[in-house]
Amino acid sequence: MSDLVEVWAGNRFTAQLVHSALVANGLEAELDAATSSGAYPVTVGSMGEGRVFVRRDDASEAMTIIRELETEDAAETDTSEADEDELPRRLNPVWFWVALAILIVSVIVWIVNGFPIP
C-alpha cells in the first residue's frame, strides 16, 4: 500500500477494532506493527498505542466509518444506563421464605396426622 494516511491512533485494542471495522467495510487498512502482540504485550504509554492507516483516497470514507463506530458506542452506553432503571423488580425474597415455611408446616401437619389421604 502506498501513500498511507493515519486515521486512528489510540488504545491498541480499540485500534484493532477500528482496523477490523474498516476491513469489514471493504477498505484496505494497515495496523501499525507495534500494536501486534509480541513477547511483551505492554499496554502502557506509547508501547500500548495502536495506529491504523488507510490509502489517502479512502481516508474520508474511513473517517465516516470511525465516526459511526463512535456514535454507536455512545448510543450503547446511553442505552445501558437507561436499561438499569427499567429492569423488572425481583420478587422480594421474604415471600419465598414465607411460602417455604408454610409448605414445611403443611408437610409436618400431614405427617403428624398419620398421612391422611385427602
JSON list of N, CA, C and O in Angstrom, two decimals, residues 61-114:
[
{"chain": "A", "resi": 61, "resn": "GLU", "atom": "N", "xyz": [-13.81, 8.17, 3.70]},
{"chain": "A", "resi": 61, "resn": "GLU", "atom": "CA", "xyz": [-14.73, 7.07, 3.97]},
{"chain": "A", "resi": 61, "resn": "GLU", "atom": "C", "xyz": [-14.37, 6.38, 5.29]},
{"chain": "A", "resi": 61, "resn": "GLU", "atom": "O", "xyz": [-15.25, 6.03, 6.08]},
{"chain": "A", "resi": 62, "resn": "ALA", "atom": "N", "xyz": [-13.08, 6.22, 5.54]},
{"chain": "A", "resi": 62, "resn": "ALA", "atom": "CA", "xyz": [-12.63, 5.61, 6.80]},
{"chain": "A", "resi": 62, "resn": "ALA", "atom": "C", "xyz": [-13.05, 6.46, 8.00]},
{"chain": "A", "resi": 62, "resn": "ALA", "atom": "O", "xyz": [-13.52, 5.93, 9.01]},
{"chain": "A", "resi": 63, "resn": "MET", "atom": "N", "xyz": [-12.91, 7.77, 7.87]},
{"chain": "A", "resi": 63, "resn": "MET", "atom": "CA", "xyz": [-13.30, 8.65, 8.98]},
{"chain": "A", "resi": 63, "resn": "MET", "atom": "C", "xyz": [-14.81, 8.58, 9.22]},
{"chain": "A", "resi": 63, "resn": "MET", "atom": "O", "xyz": [-15.26, 8.64, 10.36]},
{"chain": "A", "resi": 64, "resn": "THR", "atom": "N", "xyz": [-15.58, 8.45, 8.15]},
{"chain": "A", "resi": 64, "resn": "THR", "atom": "CA", "xyz": [-17.03, 8.31, 8.31]},
{"chain": "A", "resi": 64, "resn": "THR", "atom": "C", "xyz": [-17.37, 7.03, 9.06]},
{"chain": "A", "resi": 64, "resn": "THR", "atom": "O", "xyz": [-18.21, 7.03, 9.97]},
{"chain": "A", "resi": 65, "resn": "ILE", "atom": "N", "xyz": [-16.70, 5.94, 8.72]},
{"chain": "A", "resi": 65, "resn": "ILE", "atom": "CA", "xyz": [-16.93, 4.66, 9.40]},
{"chain": "A", "resi": 65, "resn": "ILE", "atom": "C", "xyz": [-16.54, 4.77, 10.87]},
{"chain": "A", "resi": 65, "resn": "ILE", "atom": "O", "xyz": [-17.25, 4.29, 11.76]},
{"chain": "A", "resi": 66, "resn": "ILE", "atom": "N", "xyz": [-15.42, 5.42, 11.14]},
{"chain": "A", "resi": 66, "resn": "ILE", "atom": "CA", "xyz": [-14.96, 5.57, 12.53]},
{"chain": "A", "resi": 66, "resn": "ILE", "atom": "C", "xyz": [-15.95, 6.41, 13.32]},
{"chain": "A", "resi": 66, "resn": "ILE", "atom": "O", "xyz": [-16.28, 6.09, 14.47]},
{"chain": "A", "resi": 67, "resn": "ARG", "atom": "N", "xyz": [-16.47, 7.49, 12.73]},
{"chain": "A", "resi": 67, "resn": "ARG", "atom": "CA", "xyz": [-17.47, 8.32, 13.42]},
{"chain": "A", "resi": 67, "resn": "ARG", "atom": "C", "xyz": [-18.72, 7.51, 13.72]},
{"chain": "A", "resi": 67, "resn": "ARG", "atom": "O", "xyz": [-19.32, 7.66, 14.79]},
{"chain": "A", "resi": 68, "resn": "GLU", "atom": "N", "xyz": [-19.13, 6.66, 12.78]},
{"chain": "A", "resi": 68, "resn": "GLU", "atom": "CA", "xyz": [-20.30, 5.81, 13.02]},
{"chain": "A", "resi": 68, "resn": "GLU", "atom": "C", "xyz": [-20.05, 4.85, 14.17]},
{"chain": "A", "resi": 68, "resn": "GLU", "atom": "O", "xyz": [-20.93, 4.61, 15.00]},
{"chain": "A", "resi": 69, "resn": "LEU", "atom": "N", "xyz": [-18.84, 4.30, 14.25]},
{"chain": "A", "resi": 69, "resn": "LEU", "atom": "CA", "xyz": [-18.50, 3.41, 15.36]},
{"chain": "A", "resi": 69, "resn": "LEU", "atom": "C", "xyz": [-18.57, 4.15, 16.68]},
{"chain": "A", "resi": 69, "resn": "LEU", "atom": "O", "xyz": [-19.10, 3.62, 17.67]},
{"chain": "A", "resi": 70, "resn": "GLU", "atom": "N", "xyz": [-18.04, 5.36, 16.71]},
{"chain": "A", "resi": 70, "resn": "GLU", "atom": "CA", "xyz": [-18.07, 6.15, 17.94]},
{"chain": "A", "resi": 70, "resn": "GLU", "atom": "C", "xyz": [-19.50, 6.50, 18.32]},
{"chain": "A", "resi": 70, "resn": "GLU", "atom": "O", "xyz": [-19.85, 6.48, 19.50]},
{"chain": "A", "resi": 71, "resn": "THR", "atom": "N", "xyz": [-20.33, 6.80, 17.35]},
{"chain": "A", "resi": 71, "resn": "THR", "atom": "CA", "xyz": [-21.73, 7.13, 17.62]},
{"chain": "A", "resi": 71, "resn": "THR", "atom": "C", "xyz": [-22.47, 5.91, 18.16]},
{"chain": "A", "resi": 71, "resn": "THR", "atom": "O", "xyz": [-23.23, 6.02, 19.12]},
{"chain": "A", "resi": 72, "resn": "GLU", "atom": "N", "xyz": [-22.23, 4.74, 17.55]},
{"chain": "A", "resi": 72, "resn": "GLU", "atom": "CA", "xyz": [-22.86, 3.51, 18.04]},
{"chain": "A", "resi": 72, "resn": "GLU", "atom": "C", "xyz": [-22.42, 3.20, 19.46]},
{"chain": "A", "resi": 72, "resn": "GLU", "atom": "O", "xyz": [-23.21, 2.80, 20.29]},
{"chain": "A", "resi": 73, "resn": "ASP", "atom": "N", "xyz": [-21.13, 3.40, 19.74]},
{"chain": "A", "resi": 73, "resn": "ASP", "atom": "CA", "xyz": [-20.60, 3.14, 21.08]},
{"chain": "A", "resi": 73, "resn": "ASP", "atom": "C", "xyz": [-21.26, 4.06, 22.09]},
{"chain": "A", "resi": 73, "resn": "ASP", "atom": "O", "xyz": [-21.65, 3.63, 23.17]},
{"chain": "A", "resi": 74, "resn": "ALA", "atom": "N", "xyz": [-21.41, 5.33, 21.75]},
{"chain": "A", "resi": 74, "resn": "ALA", "atom": "CA", "xyz": [-22.05, 6.28, 22.66]},
{"chain": "A", "resi": 74, "resn": "ALA", "atom": "C", "xyz": [-23.51, 5.92, 22.87]},
{"chain": "A", "resi": 74, "resn": "ALA", "atom": "O", "xyz": [-24.02, 6.00, 23.98]},
{"chain": "A", "resi": 75, "resn": "ALA", "atom": "N", "xyz": [-24.20, 5.50, 21.80]},
{"chain": "A", "resi": 75, "resn": "ALA", "atom": "CA", "xyz": [-25.61, 5.12, 21.92]},
{"chain": "A", "resi": 75, "resn": "ALA", "atom": "C", "xyz": [-25.77, 3.90, 22.80]},
{"chain": "A", "resi": 75, "resn": "ALA", "atom": "O", "xyz": [-26.69, 3.83, 23.61]},
{"chain": "A", "resi": 76, "resn": "GLU", "atom": "N", "xyz": [-24.87, 2.92, 22.67]},
{"chain": "A", "resi": 76, "resn": "GLU", "atom": "CA", "xyz": [-24.94, 1.73, 23.52]},
{"chain": "A", "resi": 76, "resn": "GLU", "atom": "C", "xyz": [-24.71, 2.08, 24.97]},
{"chain": "A", "resi": 76, "resn": "GLU", "atom": "O", "xyz": [-25.35, 1.55, 25.86]},
{"chain": "A", "resi": 77, "resn": "THR", "atom": "N", "xyz": [-23.79, 2.99, 25.24]},
{"chain": "A", "resi": 77, "resn": "THR", "atom": "CA", "xyz": [-23.52, 3.42, 26.61]},
{"chain": "A", "resi": 77, "resn": "THR", "atom": "C", "xyz": [-24.75, 4.08, 27.21]},
{"chain": "A", "resi": 77, "resn": "THR", "atom": "O", "xyz": [-25.14, 3.79, 28.33]},
{"chain": "A", "resi": 78, "resn": "ASP", "atom": "N", "xyz": [-25.40, 4.97, 26.46]},
{"chain": "A", "resi": 78, "resn": "ASP", "atom": "CA", "xyz": [-26.60, 5.64, 26.95]},
{"chain": "A", "resi": 78, "resn": "ASP", "atom": "C", "xyz": [-27.73, 4.66, 27.18]},
{"chain": "A", "resi": 78, "resn": "ASP", "atom": "O", "xyz": [-28.44, 4.75, 28.16]},
{"chain": "A", "resi": 79, "resn": "THR", "atom": "N", "xyz": [-27.90, 3.69, 26.29]},
{"chain": "A", "resi": 79, "resn": "THR", "atom": "CA", "xyz": [-28.96, 2.70, 26.41]},
{"chain": "A", "resi": 79, "resn": "THR", "atom": "C", "xyz": [-28.75, 1.82, 27.63]},
{"chain": "A", "resi": 79, "resn": "THR", "atom": "O", "xyz": [-29.68, 1.53, 28.36]},
{"chain": "A", "resi": 80, "resn": "SER", "atom": "N", "xyz": [-27.51, 1.39, 27.88]},
{"chain": "A", "resi": 80, "resn": "SER", "atom": "CA", "xyz": [-27.27, 0.51, 29.01]},
{"chain": "A", "resi": 80, "resn": "SER", "atom": "C", "xyz": [-27.56, 1.20, 30.32]},
{"chain": "A", "resi": 80, "resn": "SER", "atom": "O", "xyz": [-28.04, 0.59, 31.26]},
{"chain": "A", "resi": 81, "resn": "GLU", "atom": "N", "xyz": [-27.29, 2.51, 30.40]},
{"chain": "A", "resi": 81, "resn": "GLU", "atom": "CA", "xyz": [-27.60, 3.24, 31.62]},
{"chain": "A", "resi": 81, "resn": "GLU", "atom": "C", "xyz": [-29.10, 3.36, 31.80]},
{"chain": "A", "resi": 81, "resn": "GLU", "atom": "O", "xyz": [-29.62, 3.27, 32.90]},
{"chain": "A", "resi": 82, "resn": "ALA", "atom": "N", "xyz": [-29.85, 3.55, 30.72]},
{"chain": "A", "resi": 82, "resn": "ALA", "atom": "CA", "xyz": [-31.30, 3.67, 30.80]},
{"chain": "A", "resi": 82, "resn": "ALA", "atom": "C", "xyz": [-31.93, 2.32, 31.16]},
{"chain": "A", "resi": 82, "resn": "ALA", "atom": "O", "xyz": [-32.90, 2.27, 31.89]},
{"chain": "A", "resi": 83, "resn": "ASP", "atom": "N", "xyz": [-31.37, 1.22, 30.67]},
{"chain": "A", "resi": 83, "resn": "ASP", "atom": "CA", "xyz": [-31.92, -0.09, 30.94]},
{"chain": "A", "resi": 83, "resn": "ASP", "atom": "C", "xyz": [-31.84, -0.45, 32.42]},
{"chain": "A", "resi": 83, "resn": "ASP", "atom": "O", "xyz": [-32.69, -1.17, 32.92]},
{"chain": "A", "resi": 84, "resn": "GLU", "atom": "N", "xyz": [-30.82, 0.04, 33.11]},
{"chain": "A", "resi": 84, "resn": "GLU", "atom": "CA", "xyz": [-30.68, -0.28, 34.52]},
{"chain": "A", "resi": 84, "resn": "GLU", "atom": "C", "xyz": [-31.87, 0.25, 35.31]},
{"chain": "A", "resi": 84, "resn": "GLU", "atom": "O", "xyz": [-32.32, -0.37, 36.27]},
{"chain": "A", "resi": 85, "resn": "ASP", "atom": "N", "xyz": [-32.41, 1.41, 34.91]},
{"chain": "A", "resi": 85, "resn": "ASP", "atom": "CA", "xyz": [-33.56, 1.98, 35.61]},
{"chain": "A", "resi": 85, "resn": "ASP", "atom": "C", "xyz": [-34.84, 1.23, 35.29]},
{"chain": "A", "resi": 85, "resn": "ASP", "atom": "O", "xyz": [-35.78, 1.24, 36.06]},
{"chain": "A", "resi": 86, "resn": "GLU", "atom": "N", "xyz": [-34.90, 0.56, 34.14]},
{"chain": "A", "resi": 86, "resn": "GLU", "atom": "CA", "xyz": [-36.11, -0.09, 33.68]},
{"chain": "A", "resi": 86, "resn": "GLU", "atom": "C", "xyz": [-36.13, -1.59, 33.93]},
{"chain": "A", "resi": 86, "resn": "GLU", "atom": "O", "xyz": [-36.98, -2.29, 33.41]},
{"chain": "A", "resi": 87, "resn": "LEU", "atom": "N", "xyz": [-35.17, -2.10, 34.70]},
{"chain": "A", "resi": 87, "resn": "LEU", "atom": "CA", "xyz": [-35.13, -3.54, 34.97]},
{"chain": "A", "resi": 87, "resn": "LEU", "atom": "C", "xyz": [-36.34, -3.93, 35.81]},
{"chain": "A", "resi": 87, "resn": "LEU", "atom": "O", "xyz": [-36.75, -3.20, 36.71]},
{"chain": "A", "resi": 88, "resn": "PRO", "atom": "N", "xyz": [-36.93, -5.09, 35.52]},
{"chain": "A", "resi": 88, "resn": "PRO", "atom": "CA", "xyz": [-38.09, -5.52, 36.32]},
{"chain": "A", "resi": 88, "resn": "PRO", "atom": "C", "xyz": [-37.66, -5.81, 37.75]},
{"chain": "A", "resi": 88, "resn": "PRO", "atom": "O", "xyz": [-36.56, -6.28, 38.00]},
{"chain": "A", "resi": 89, "resn": "ARG", "atom": "N", "xyz": [-38.55, -5.51, 38.66]},
{"chain": "A", "resi": 89, "resn": "ARG", "atom": "CA", "xyz": [-38.25, -5.77, 40.07]},
{"chain": "A", "resi": 89, "resn": "ARG", "atom": "C", "xyz": [-38.37, -7.25, 40.35]},
{"chain": "A", "resi": 89, "resn": "ARG", "atom": "O", "xyz": [-39.29, -7.91, 39.88]},
{"chain": "A", "resi": 90, "resn": "ARG", "atom": "N", "xyz": [-37.43, -7.75, 41.13]},
{"chain": "A", "resi": 90, "resn": "ARG", "atom": "CA", "xyz": [-37.49, -9.16, 41.53]},
{"chain": "A", "resi": 90, "resn": "ARG", "atom": "C", "xyz": [-38.49, -9.31, 42.66]},
{"chain": "A", "resi": 90, "resn": "ARG", "atom": "O", "xyz": [-38.74, -8.39, 43.42]},
{"chain": "A", "resi": 91, "resn": "LEU", "atom": "N", "xyz": [-39.03, -10.51, 42.75]},
{"chain": "A", "resi": 91, "resn": "LEU", "atom": "CA", "xyz": [-39.92, -10.82, 43.85]},
{"chain": "A", "resi": 91, "resn": "LEU", "atom": "C", "xyz": [-39.12, -10.74, 45.14]},
{"chain": "A", "resi": 91, "resn": "LEU", "atom": "O", "xyz": [-38.00, -11.24, 45.22]},
{"chain": "A", "resi": 92, "resn": "ASN", "atom": "N", "xyz": [-39.66, -10.10, 46.13]},
{"chain": "A", "resi": 92, "resn": "ASN", "atom": "CA", "xyz": [-38.98, -9.94, 47.40]},
{"chain": "A", "resi": 92, "resn": "ASN", "atom": "C", "xyz": [-38.68, -11.32, 47.98]},
{"chain": "A", "resi": 92, "resn": "ASN", "atom": "O", "xyz": [-39.56, -12.16, 48.11]},
{"chain": "A", "resi": 93, "resn": "PRO", "atom": "N", "xyz": [-37.42, -11.60, 48.31]},
{"chain": "A", "resi": 93, "resn": "PRO", "atom": "CA", "xyz": [-37.07, -12.94, 48.82]},
{"chain": "A", "resi": 93, "resn": "PRO", "atom": "C", "xyz": [-37.78, -13.31, 50.11]},
{"chain": "A", "resi": 93, "resn": "PRO", "atom": "O", "xyz": [-37.87, -14.48, 50.44]},
{"chain": "A", "resi": 94, "resn": "VAL", "atom": "N", "xyz": [-38.32, -12.34, 50.84]},
{"chain": "A", "resi": 94, "resn": "VAL", "atom": "CA", "xyz": [-39.05, -12.66, 52.07]},
{"chain": "A", "resi": 94, "resn": "VAL", "atom": "C", "xyz": [-40.25, -13.53, 51.75]},
{"chain": "A", "resi": 94, "resn": "VAL", "atom": "O", "xyz": [-40.57, -14.49, 52.46]},
{"chain": "A", "resi": 95, "resn": "TRP", "atom": "N", "xyz": [-40.95, -13.25, 50.65]},
{"chain": "A", "resi": 95, "resn": "TRP", "atom": "CA", "xyz": [-42.13, -14.03, 50.27]},
{"chain": "A", "resi": 95, "resn": "TRP", "atom": "C", "xyz": [-41.75, -15.47, 49.94]},
{"chain": "A", "resi": 95, "resn": "TRP", "atom": "O", "xyz": [-42.53, -16.40, 50.19]},
{"chain": "A", "resi": 96, "resn": "PHE", "atom": "N", "xyz": [-40.58, -15.66, 49.40]},
{"chain": "A", "resi": 96, "resn": "PHE", "atom": "CA", "xyz": [-40.11, -17.03, 49.13]},
{"chain": "A", "resi": 96, "resn": "PHE", "atom": "C", "xyz": [-40.01, -17.81, 50.44]},
{"chain": "A", "resi": 96, "resn": "PHE", "atom": "O", "xyz": [-40.48, -18.94, 50.54]},
{"chain": "A", "resi": 97, "resn": "TRP", "atom": "N", "xyz": [-39.40, -17.20, 51.45]},
{"chain": "A", "resi": 97, "resn": "TRP", "atom": "CA", "xyz": [-39.20, -17.88, 52.72]},
{"chain": "A", "resi": 97, "resn": "TRP", "atom": "C", "xyz": [-40.52, -18.11, 53.44]},
{"chain": "A", "resi": 97, "resn": "TRP", "atom": "O", "xyz": [-40.72, -19.14, 54.10]},
{"chain": "A", "resi": 98, "resn": "VAL", "atom": "N", "xyz": [-41.45, -17.18, 53.32]},
{"chain": "A", "resi": 98, "resn": "VAL", "atom": "CA", "xyz": [-42.78, -17.35, 53.93]},
{"chain": "A", "resi": 98, "resn": "VAL", "atom": "C", "xyz": [-43.50, -18.52, 53.28]},
{"chain": "A", "resi": 98, "resn": "VAL", "atom": "O", "xyz": [-44.07, -19.38, 53.97]},
{"chain": "A", "resi": 99, "resn": "ALA", "atom": "N", "xyz": [-43.47, -18.59, 51.95]},
{"chain": "A", "resi": 99, "resn": "ALA", "atom": "CA", "xyz": [-44.12, -19.69, 51.24]},
{"chain": "A", "resi": 99, "resn": "ALA", "atom": "C", "xyz": [-43.47, -21.03, 51.60]},
{"chain": "A", "resi": 99, "resn": "ALA", "atom": "O", "xyz": [-44.16, -22.04, 51.79]},
{"chain": "A", "resi": 100, "resn": "LEU", "atom": "N", "xyz": [-42.14, -21.04, 51.70]},
{"chain": "A", "resi": 100, "resn": "LEU", "atom": "CA", "xyz": [-41.44, -22.26, 52.07]},
{"chain": "A", "resi": 100, "resn": "LEU", "atom": "C", "xyz": [-41.80, -22.70, 53.48]},
{"chain": "A", "resi": 100, "resn": "LEU", "atom": "O", "xyz": [-42.03, -23.90, 53.74]},
{"chain": "A", "resi": 101, "resn": "ALA", "atom": "N", "xyz": [-41.91, -21.76, 54.41]},
{"chain": "A", "resi": 101, "resn": "ALA", "atom": "CA", "xyz": [-42.29, -22.09, 55.79]},
{"chain": "A", "resi": 101, "resn": "ALA", "atom": "C", "xyz": [-43.70, -22.68, 55.84]},
{"chain": "A", "resi": 101, "resn": "ALA", "atom": "O", "xyz": [-43.95, -23.66, 56.55]},
{"chain": "A", "resi": 102, "resn": "ILE", "atom": "N", "xyz": [-44.62, -22.10, 55.07]},
{"chain": "A", "resi": 102, "resn": "ILE", "atom": "CA", "xyz": [-45.99, -22.63, 55.04]},
{"chain": "A", "resi": 102, "resn": "ILE", "atom": "C", "xyz": [-46.00, -24.05, 54.49]},
{"chain": "A", "resi": 102, "resn": "ILE", "atom": "O", "xyz": [-46.69, -24.93, 55.00]},
{"chain": "A", "resi": 103, "resn": "LEU", "atom": "N", "xyz": [-45.22, -24.29, 53.46]},
{"chain": "A", "resi": 103, "resn": "LEU", "atom": "CA", "xyz": [-45.14, -25.63, 52.87]},
{"chain": "A", "resi": 103, "resn": "LEU", "atom": "C", "xyz": [-44.59, -26.63, 53.88]},
{"chain": "A", "resi": 103, "resn": "LEU", "atom": "O", "xyz": [-45.11, -27.74, 54.04]},
{"chain": "A", "resi": 104, "resn": "ILE", "atom": "N", "xyz": [-43.54, -26.25, 54.58]},
{"chain": "A", "resi": 104, "resn": "ILE", "atom": "CA", "xyz": [-42.92, -27.15, 55.57]},
{"chain": "A", "resi": 104, "resn": "ILE", "atom": "C", "xyz": [-43.89, -27.45, 56.70]},
{"chain": "A", "resi": 104, "resn": "ILE", "atom": "O", "xyz": [-44.05, -28.61, 57.13]},
{"chain": "A", "resi": 105, "resn": "VAL", "atom": "N", "xyz": [-44.58, -26.44, 57.19]},
{"chain": "A", "resi": 105, "resn": "VAL", "atom": "CA", "xyz": [-45.56, -26.66, 58.26]},
{"chain": "A", "resi": 105, "resn": "VAL", "atom": "C", "xyz": [-46.67, -27.57, 57.77]},
{"chain": "A", "resi": 105, "resn": "VAL", "atom": "O", "xyz": [-47.12, -28.47, 58.50]},
{"chain": "A", "resi": 106, "resn": "SER", "atom": "N", "xyz": [-47.11, -27.39, 56.55]},
{"chain": "A", "resi": 106, "resn": "SER", "atom": "CA", "xyz": [-48.18, -28.24, 55.99]},
{"chain": "A", "resi": 106, "resn": "SER", "atom": "C", "xyz": [-47.73, -29.69, 55.92]},
{"chain": "A", "resi": 106, "resn": "SER", "atom": "O", "xyz": [-48.49, -30.61, 56.26]},
{"chain": "A", "resi": 107, "resn": "VAL", "atom": "N", "xyz": [-46.49, -29.93, 55.48]},
{"chain": "A", "resi": 107, "resn": "VAL", "atom": "CA", "xyz": [-45.98, -31.30, 55.40]},
{"chain": "A", "resi": 107, "resn": "VAL", "atom": "C", "xyz": [-45.86, -31.91, 56.80]},
{"chain": "A", "resi": 107, "resn": "VAL", "atom": "O", "xyz": [-46.22, -33.09, 57.01]},
{"chain": "A", "resi": 108, "resn": "ILE", "atom": "N", "xyz": [-45.41, -31.15, 57.77]},
{"chain": "A", "resi": 108, "resn": "ILE", "atom": "CA", "xyz": [-45.29, -31.66, 59.15]},
{"chain": "A", "resi": 108, "resn": "ILE", "atom": "C", "xyz": [-46.66, -32.02, 59.70]},
{"chain": "A", "resi": 108, "resn": "ILE", "atom": "O", "xyz": [-46.84, -33.08, 60.32]},
{"chain": "A", "resi": 109, "resn": "VAL", "atom": "N", "xyz": [-47.65, -31.16, 59.49]},
{"chain": "A", "resi": 109, "resn": "VAL", "atom": "CA", "xyz": [-49.01, -31.44, 59.96]},
{"chain": "A", "resi": 109, "resn": "VAL", "atom": "C", "xyz": [-49.53, -32.70, 59.27]},
{"chain": "A", "resi": 109, "resn": "VAL", "atom": "O", "xyz": [-50.16, -33.55, 59.91]},
{"chain": "A", "resi": 110, "resn": "TRP", "atom": "N", "xyz": [-49.27, -32.85, 57.99]},
{"chain": "A", "resi": 110, "resn": "TRP", "atom": "CA", "xyz": [-49.72, -34.02, 57.23]},
{"chain": "A", "resi": 110, "resn": "TRP", "atom": "C", "xyz": [-49.09, -35.29, 57.79]},
{"chain": "A", "resi": 110, "resn": "TRP", "atom": "O", "xyz": [-49.76, -36.31, 57.96]},
{"chain": "A", "resi": 111, "resn": "ILE", "atom": "N", "xyz": [-47.78, -35.23, 58.13]},
{"chain": "A", "resi": 111, "resn": "ILE", "atom": "CA", "xyz": [-47.09, -36.40, 58.69]},
{"chain": "A", "resi": 111, "resn": "ILE", "atom": "C", "xyz": [-47.61, -36.72, 60.08]},
{"chain": "A", "resi": 111, "resn": "ILE", "atom": "O", "xyz": [-47.85, -37.88, 60.44]},
{"chain": "A", "resi": 112, "resn": "VAL", "atom": "N", "xyz": [-47.80, -35.71, 60.94]},
{"chain": "A", "resi": 112, "resn": "VAL", "atom": "CA", "xyz": [-48.27, -35.92, 62.31]},
{"chain": "A", "resi": 112, "resn": "VAL", "atom": "C", "xyz": [-49.67, -36.53, 62.31]},
{"chain": "A", "resi": 112, "resn": "VAL", "atom": "O", "xyz": [-50.00, -37.34, 63.16]},
{"chain": "A", "resi": 113, "resn": "ASN", "atom": "N", "xyz": [-50.49, -36.19, 61.38]},
{"chain": "A", "resi": 113, "resn": "ASN", "atom": "CA", "xyz": [-51.88, -36.72, 61.32]},
{"chain": "A", "resi": 113, "resn": "ASN", "atom": "C", "xyz": [-51.93, -38.11, 60.71]},
{"chain": "A", "resi": 113, "resn": "ASN", "atom": "O", "xyz": [-53.01, -38.64, 60.46]},
{"chain": "A", "resi": 114, "resn": "GLY", "atom": "N", "xyz": [-50.80, -38.74, 60.46]},
{"chain": "A", "resi": 114, "resn": "GLY", "atom": "CA", "xyz": [-50.78, -40.12, 60.00]},
{"chain": "A", "resi": 114, "resn": "GLY", "atom": "C", "xyz": [-51.01, -40.25, 58.49]},
{"chain": "A", "resi": 114, "resn": "GLY", "atom": "O", "xyz": [-51.64, -41.21, 58.06]}
]
